[in-house]
């Protein structure tokens, strides 16, 4: 099979989390959710203010992103699902750190145990593991 005939393989996804201010959003993701900042970058182009921070924890990567460019993007509208292992330990960690937990770990009829957190701008992350 040649390179052009190779079967496509999706390797990862890195979602944008739209925030009003990247510098103000970083402490929540770092201090409450345990993500590390890989890098931050800020710039202005044609009068619009931009910023991003690449945040990592284990195999999960998020881009905190701001764009004051008038294109209709809104903060607090993101919802992400994270498949994981060790959900009760993660919940305890987040509870200890003071993260806003919307509901505690719950075993659902459809075969998962889950809980959900919300950042200060209303973006939500749904953590779940198979049971």
mmCIF file of the C-alpha atoms, coordinates in Angstrom:
data_MODEL
# 
_entry.id   MODEL 
# 
loop_
_atom_site.group_PDB 
_atom_site.id 
_atom_site.type_symbol 
_atom_site.label_atom_id 
_atom_site.label_alt_id 
_atom_site.label_comp_id 
_atom_site.label_asym_id 
_atom_site.label_entity_id 
_atom_site.label_seq_id 
_atom_site.pdbx_PDB_ins_code 
_atom_site.Cartn_x 
_atom_site.Cartn_y 
_atom_site.Cartn_z 
_atom_site.occupancy 
_atom_site.B_iso_or_equiv 
_atom_site.pdbx_formal_charge 
_atom_site.auth_seq_id 
_atom_site.auth_comp_id 
_atom_site.auth_asym_id 
_atom_site.auth_atom_id 
_atom_site.pdbx_PDB_model_num 
ATOM 1   C CA . UNK A 1 1   ? 0.000   0.000  0.000  1.00 0.00 ? 1   UNK A CA 1 
ATOM 2   C CA . UNK A 1 2   ? 1.506   3.350  -0.990 1.00 0.00 ? 2   UNK A CA 1 
ATOM 3   C CA . UNK A 1 3   ? 1.453   6.415  1.231  1.00 0.00 ? 3   UNK A CA 1 
ATOM 4   C CA . UNK A 1 4   ? -1.492  7.867  -0.701 1.00 0.00 ? 4   UNK A CA 1 
ATOM 5   C CA . UNK A 1 5   ? -3.373  4.571  -0.327 1.00 0.00 ? 5   UNK A CA 1 
ATOM 6   C CA . UNK A 1 6   ? -2.736  4.223  3.415  1.00 0.00 ? 6   UNK A CA 1 
ATOM 7   C CA . UNK A 1 7   ? -5.835  4.012  5.565  1.00 0.00 ? 7   UNK A CA 1 
ATOM 8   C CA . UNK A 1 8   ? -6.523  7.356  7.298  1.00 0.00 ? 8   UNK A CA 1 
ATOM 9   C CA . UNK A 1 9   ? -6.115  7.327  11.069 1.00 0.00 ? 9   UNK A CA 1 
ATOM 10  C CA . UNK A 1 10  ? -7.489  10.015 13.370 1.00 0.00 ? 10  UNK A CA 1 
ATOM 11  C CA . UNK A 1 11  ? -4.996  10.496 16.189 1.00 0.00 ? 11  UNK A CA 1 
ATOM 12  C CA . UNK A 1 12  ? -6.293  13.172 18.529 1.00 0.00 ? 12  UNK A CA 1 
ATOM 13  C CA . UNK A 1 13  ? -8.547  16.150 18.951 1.00 0.00 ? 13  UNK A CA 1 
ATOM 14  C CA . UNK A 1 14  ? -7.611  19.426 20.609 1.00 0.00 ? 14  UNK A CA 1 
ATOM 15  C CA . UNK A 1 15  ? -10.735 21.467 21.304 1.00 0.00 ? 15  UNK A CA 1 
ATOM 16  C CA . UNK A 1 16  ? -10.906 25.224 21.766 1.00 0.00 ? 16  UNK A CA 1 
ATOM 17  C CA . UNK A 1 17  ? -12.411 26.444 25.023 1.00 0.00 ? 17  UNK A CA 1 
ATOM 18  C CA . UNK A 1 18  ? -13.604 30.006 24.328 1.00 0.00 ? 18  UNK A CA 1 
ATOM 19  C CA . UNK A 1 19  ? -12.895 32.327 27.255 1.00 0.00 ? 19  UNK A CA 1 
ATOM 20  C CA . UNK A 1 20  ? -13.099 36.088 27.777 1.00 0.00 ? 20  UNK A CA 1 
ATOM 21  C CA . UNK A 1 21  ? -9.501  36.337 29.040 1.00 0.00 ? 21  UNK A CA 1 
ATOM 22  C CA . UNK A 1 22  ? -6.913  33.570 28.690 1.00 0.00 ? 22  UNK A CA 1 
ATOM 23  C CA . UNK A 1 23  ? -4.706  34.876 31.515 1.00 0.00 ? 23  UNK A CA 1 
ATOM 24  C CA . UNK A 1 24  ? -7.676  34.878 33.904 1.00 0.00 ? 24  UNK A CA 1 
ATOM 25  C CA . UNK A 1 25  ? -8.863  31.419 32.768 1.00 0.00 ? 25  UNK A CA 1 
ATOM 26  C CA . UNK A 1 26  ? -5.504  29.665 33.228 1.00 0.00 ? 26  UNK A CA 1 
ATOM 27  C CA . UNK A 1 27  ? -5.607  29.500 37.065 1.00 0.00 ? 27  UNK A CA 1 
ATOM 28  C CA . UNK A 1 28  ? -8.888  27.544 37.040 1.00 0.00 ? 28  UNK A CA 1 
ATOM 29  C CA . UNK A 1 29  ? -7.627  24.921 34.592 1.00 0.00 ? 29  UNK A CA 1 
ATOM 30  C CA . UNK A 1 30  ? -4.185  24.764 36.250 1.00 0.00 ? 30  UNK A CA 1 
ATOM 31  C CA . UNK A 1 31  ? -5.062  25.034 39.952 1.00 0.00 ? 31  UNK A CA 1 
ATOM 32  C CA . UNK A 1 32  ? -8.534  23.461 40.066 1.00 0.00 ? 32  UNK A CA 1 
ATOM 33  C CA . UNK A 1 33  ? -8.403  20.876 37.259 1.00 0.00 ? 33  UNK A CA 1 
ATOM 34  C CA . UNK A 1 34  ? -4.682  20.000 37.300 1.00 0.00 ? 34  UNK A CA 1 
ATOM 35  C CA . UNK A 1 35  ? -3.786  20.980 33.726 1.00 0.00 ? 35  UNK A CA 1 
ATOM 36  C CA . UNK A 1 36  ? -0.289  22.279 32.961 1.00 0.00 ? 36  UNK A CA 1 
ATOM 37  C CA . UNK A 1 37  ? 0.418   25.216 30.659 1.00 0.00 ? 37  UNK A CA 1 
ATOM 38  C CA . UNK A 1 38  ? 2.491   24.071 27.693 1.00 0.00 ? 38  UNK A CA 1 
ATOM 39  C CA . UNK A 1 39  ? 2.607   27.544 26.175 1.00 0.00 ? 39  UNK A CA 1 
ATOM 40  C CA . UNK A 1 40  ? 0.770   30.870 25.974 1.00 0.00 ? 40  UNK A CA 1 
ATOM 41  C CA . UNK A 1 41  ? 0.642   33.265 23.048 1.00 0.00 ? 41  UNK A CA 1 
ATOM 42  C CA . UNK A 1 42  ? -1.021  36.675 22.692 1.00 0.00 ? 42  UNK A CA 1 
ATOM 43  C CA . UNK A 1 43  ? -1.254  39.008 19.712 1.00 0.00 ? 43  UNK A CA 1 
ATOM 44  C CA . UNK A 1 44  ? -3.207  41.846 18.128 1.00 0.00 ? 44  UNK A CA 1 
ATOM 45  C CA . UNK A 1 45  ? -4.081  41.887 14.441 1.00 0.00 ? 45  UNK A CA 1 
ATOM 46  C CA . UNK A 1 46  ? -6.099  44.543 12.650 1.00 0.00 ? 46  UNK A CA 1 
ATOM 47  C CA . UNK A 1 47  ? -7.377  45.833 15.986 1.00 0.00 ? 47  UNK A CA 1 
ATOM 48  C CA . UNK A 1 48  ? -8.616  42.446 17.231 1.00 0.00 ? 48  UNK A CA 1 
ATOM 49  C CA . UNK A 1 49  ? -7.112  40.939 20.394 1.00 0.00 ? 49  UNK A CA 1 
ATOM 50  C CA . UNK A 1 50  ? -6.209  37.236 20.323 1.00 0.00 ? 50  UNK A CA 1 
ATOM 51  C CA . UNK A 1 51  ? -4.767  34.838 22.863 1.00 0.00 ? 51  UNK A CA 1 
ATOM 52  C CA . UNK A 1 52  ? -4.362  31.148 23.456 1.00 0.00 ? 52  UNK A CA 1 
ATOM 53  C CA . UNK A 1 53  ? -2.914  28.774 25.994 1.00 0.00 ? 53  UNK A CA 1 
ATOM 54  C CA . UNK A 1 54  ? -2.227  25.124 25.306 1.00 0.00 ? 54  UNK A CA 1 
ATOM 55  C CA . UNK A 1 55  ? -3.116  23.147 28.457 1.00 0.00 ? 55  UNK A CA 1 
ATOM 56  C CA . UNK A 1 56  ? -2.267  19.455 29.043 1.00 0.00 ? 56  UNK A CA 1 
ATOM 57  C CA . UNK A 1 57  ? -3.175  16.794 31.563 1.00 0.00 ? 57  UNK A CA 1 
ATOM 58  C CA . UNK A 1 58  ? -2.305  13.163 30.900 1.00 0.00 ? 58  UNK A CA 1 
ATOM 59  C CA . UNK A 1 59  ? -3.521  12.485 27.331 1.00 0.00 ? 59  UNK A CA 1 
ATOM 60  C CA . UNK A 1 60  ? -5.946  15.432 27.194 1.00 0.00 ? 60  UNK A CA 1 
ATOM 61  C CA . UNK A 1 61  ? -5.069  18.751 25.547 1.00 0.00 ? 61  UNK A CA 1 
ATOM 62  C CA . UNK A 1 62  ? -7.211  21.882 25.519 1.00 0.00 ? 62  UNK A CA 1 
ATOM 63  C CA . UNK A 1 63  ? -6.696  25.261 23.880 1.00 0.00 ? 63  UNK A CA 1 
ATOM 64  C CA . UNK A 1 64  ? -7.953  28.134 25.986 1.00 0.00 ? 64  UNK A CA 1 
ATOM 65  C CA . UNK A 1 65  ? -8.742  30.712 23.334 1.00 0.00 ? 65  UNK A CA 1 
ATOM 66  C CA . UNK A 1 66  ? -9.901  34.341 23.148 1.00 0.00 ? 66  UNK A CA 1 
ATOM 67  C CA . UNK A 1 67  ? -10.754 36.262 20.033 1.00 0.00 ? 67  UNK A CA 1 
ATOM 68  C CA . UNK A 1 68  ? -12.212 39.744 20.227 1.00 0.00 ? 68  UNK A CA 1 
ATOM 69  C CA . UNK A 1 69  ? -12.806 39.741 16.516 1.00 0.00 ? 69  UNK A CA 1 
ATOM 70  C CA . UNK A 1 70  ? -16.571 40.256 16.318 1.00 0.00 ? 70  UNK A CA 1 
ATOM 71  C CA . UNK A 1 71  ? -17.289 36.976 14.560 1.00 0.00 ? 71  UNK A CA 1 
ATOM 72  C CA . UNK A 1 72  ? -19.988 35.777 16.954 1.00 0.00 ? 72  UNK A CA 1 
ATOM 73  C CA . UNK A 1 73  ? -17.971 33.357 19.092 1.00 0.00 ? 73  UNK A CA 1 
ATOM 74  C CA . UNK A 1 74  ? -19.197 33.259 22.650 1.00 0.00 ? 74  UNK A CA 1 
ATOM 75  C CA . UNK A 1 75  ? -17.527 32.250 25.873 1.00 0.00 ? 75  UNK A CA 1 
ATOM 76  C CA . UNK A 1 76  ? -19.156 29.737 28.156 1.00 0.00 ? 76  UNK A CA 1 
ATOM 77  C CA . UNK A 1 77  ? -20.737 27.679 25.388 1.00 0.00 ? 77  UNK A CA 1 
ATOM 78  C CA . UNK A 1 78  ? -18.288 24.774 25.214 1.00 0.00 ? 78  UNK A CA 1 
ATOM 79  C CA . UNK A 1 79  ? -19.110 21.239 26.368 1.00 0.00 ? 79  UNK A CA 1 
ATOM 80  C CA . UNK A 1 80  ? -16.480 18.482 26.321 1.00 0.00 ? 80  UNK A CA 1 
ATOM 81  C CA . UNK A 1 81  ? -16.595 14.802 27.211 1.00 0.00 ? 81  UNK A CA 1 
ATOM 82  C CA . UNK A 1 82  ? -13.534 13.060 28.640 1.00 0.00 ? 82  UNK A CA 1 
ATOM 83  C CA . UNK A 1 83  ? -13.339 9.259  28.779 1.00 0.00 ? 83  UNK A CA 1 
ATOM 84  C CA . UNK A 1 84  ? -11.135 8.336  31.713 1.00 0.00 ? 84  UNK A CA 1 
ATOM 85  C CA . UNK A 1 85  ? -10.235 5.873  34.461 1.00 0.00 ? 85  UNK A CA 1 
ATOM 86  C CA . UNK A 1 86  ? -10.356 6.606  38.199 1.00 0.00 ? 86  UNK A CA 1 
ATOM 87  C CA . UNK A 1 87  ? -13.385 8.859  38.244 1.00 0.00 ? 87  UNK A CA 1 
ATOM 88  C CA . UNK A 1 88  ? -13.925 8.831  42.014 1.00 0.00 ? 88  UNK A CA 1 
ATOM 89  C CA . UNK A 1 89  ? -10.310 9.841  42.676 1.00 0.00 ? 89  UNK A CA 1 
ATOM 90  C CA . UNK A 1 90  ? -10.566 12.672 40.133 1.00 0.00 ? 90  UNK A CA 1 
ATOM 91  C CA . UNK A 1 91  ? -13.822 13.869 41.680 1.00 0.00 ? 91  UNK A CA 1 
ATOM 92  C CA . UNK A 1 92  ? -12.180 13.896 45.133 1.00 0.00 ? 92  UNK A CA 1 
ATOM 93  C CA . UNK A 1 93  ? -9.223  15.852 43.727 1.00 0.00 ? 93  UNK A CA 1 
ATOM 94  C CA . UNK A 1 94  ? -11.510 18.444 42.124 1.00 0.00 ? 94  UNK A CA 1 
ATOM 95  C CA . UNK A 1 95  ? -13.684 18.702 45.228 1.00 0.00 ? 95  UNK A CA 1 
ATOM 96  C CA . UNK A 1 96  ? -10.558 19.316 47.343 1.00 0.00 ? 96  UNK A CA 1 
ATOM 97  C CA . UNK A 1 97  ? -9.384  21.985 44.870 1.00 0.00 ? 97  UNK A CA 1 
ATOM 98  C CA . UNK A 1 98  ? -12.749 23.770 45.018 1.00 0.00 ? 98  UNK A CA 1 
ATOM 99  C CA . UNK A 1 99  ? -13.821 23.201 41.408 1.00 0.00 ? 99  UNK A CA 1 
ATOM 100 C CA . UNK A 1 100 ? -17.497 23.804 40.646 1.00 0.00 ? 100 UNK A CA 1 
ATOM 101 C CA . UNK A 1 101 ? -18.946 20.289 40.418 1.00 0.00 ? 101 UNK A CA 1 
ATOM 102 C CA . UNK A 1 102 ? -22.404 20.172 38.871 1.00 0.00 ? 102 UNK A CA 1 
ATOM 103 C CA . UNK A 1 103 ? -23.206 16.650 40.064 1.00 0.00 ? 103 UNK A CA 1 
ATOM 104 C CA . UNK A 1 104 ? -21.208 14.007 41.961 1.00 0.00 ? 104 UNK A CA 1 
ATOM 105 C CA . UNK A 1 105 ? -20.065 10.707 40.451 1.00 0.00 ? 105 UNK A CA 1 
ATOM 106 C CA . UNK A 1 106 ? -23.168 8.784  39.469 1.00 0.00 ? 106 UNK A CA 1 
ATOM 107 C CA . UNK A 1 107 ? -23.471 5.298  38.005 1.00 0.00 ? 107 UNK A CA 1 
ATOM 108 C CA . UNK A 1 108 ? -25.842 5.566  35.044 1.00 0.00 ? 108 UNK A CA 1 
ATOM 109 C CA . UNK A 1 109 ? -28.142 2.876  33.653 1.00 0.00 ? 109 UNK A CA 1 
ATOM 110 C CA . UNK A 1 110 ? -26.312 3.018  30.300 1.00 0.00 ? 110 UNK A CA 1 
ATOM 111 C CA . UNK A 1 111 ? -23.074 1.659  31.790 1.00 0.00 ? 111 UNK A CA 1 
ATOM 112 C CA . UNK A 1 112 ? -20.962 4.661  32.748 1.00 0.00 ? 112 UNK A CA 1 
ATOM 113 C CA . UNK A 1 113 ? -20.032 6.444  35.965 1.00 0.00 ? 113 UNK A CA 1 
ATOM 114 C CA . UNK A 1 114 ? -19.857 10.189 35.448 1.00 0.00 ? 114 UNK A CA 1 
ATOM 115 C CA . UNK A 1 115 ? -19.686 13.700 36.873 1.00 0.00 ? 115 UNK A CA 1 
ATOM 116 C CA . UNK A 1 116 ? -19.480 17.181 35.441 1.00 0.00 ? 116 UNK A CA 1 
ATOM 117 C CA . UNK A 1 117 ? -17.583 20.391 36.228 1.00 0.00 ? 117 UNK A CA 1 
ATOM 118 C CA . UNK A 1 118 ? -18.097 23.958 35.068 1.00 0.00 ? 118 UNK A CA 1 
ATOM 119 C CA . UNK A 1 119 ? -15.474 26.664 34.652 1.00 0.00 ? 119 UNK A CA 1 
ATOM 120 C CA . UNK A 1 120 ? -16.102 30.265 35.806 1.00 0.00 ? 120 UNK A CA 1 
ATOM 121 C CA . UNK A 1 121 ? -17.396 31.215 32.338 1.00 0.00 ? 121 UNK A CA 1 
ATOM 122 C CA . UNK A 1 122 ? -19.890 28.355 32.037 1.00 0.00 ? 122 UNK A CA 1 
ATOM 123 C CA . UNK A 1 123 ? -17.881 25.928 29.870 1.00 0.00 ? 123 UNK A CA 1 
ATOM 124 C CA . UNK A 1 124 ? -18.592 22.357 30.987 1.00 0.00 ? 124 UNK A CA 1 
ATOM 125 C CA . UNK A 1 125 ? -16.463 19.227 31.071 1.00 0.00 ? 125 UNK A CA 1 
ATOM 126 C CA . UNK A 1 126 ? -18.196 15.859 31.461 1.00 0.00 ? 126 UNK A CA 1 
ATOM 127 C CA . UNK A 1 127 ? -15.938 13.116 32.841 1.00 0.00 ? 127 UNK A CA 1 
ATOM 128 C CA . UNK A 1 128 ? -16.992 9.488  32.471 1.00 0.00 ? 128 UNK A CA 1 
ATOM 129 C CA . UNK A 1 129 ? -15.659 5.955  32.729 1.00 0.00 ? 129 UNK A CA 1 
ATOM 130 C CA . UNK A 1 130 ? -17.114 2.644  31.637 1.00 0.00 ? 130 UNK A CA 1 
ATOM 131 C CA . UNK A 1 131 ? -18.395 0.417  34.448 1.00 0.00 ? 131 UNK A CA 1 
# 
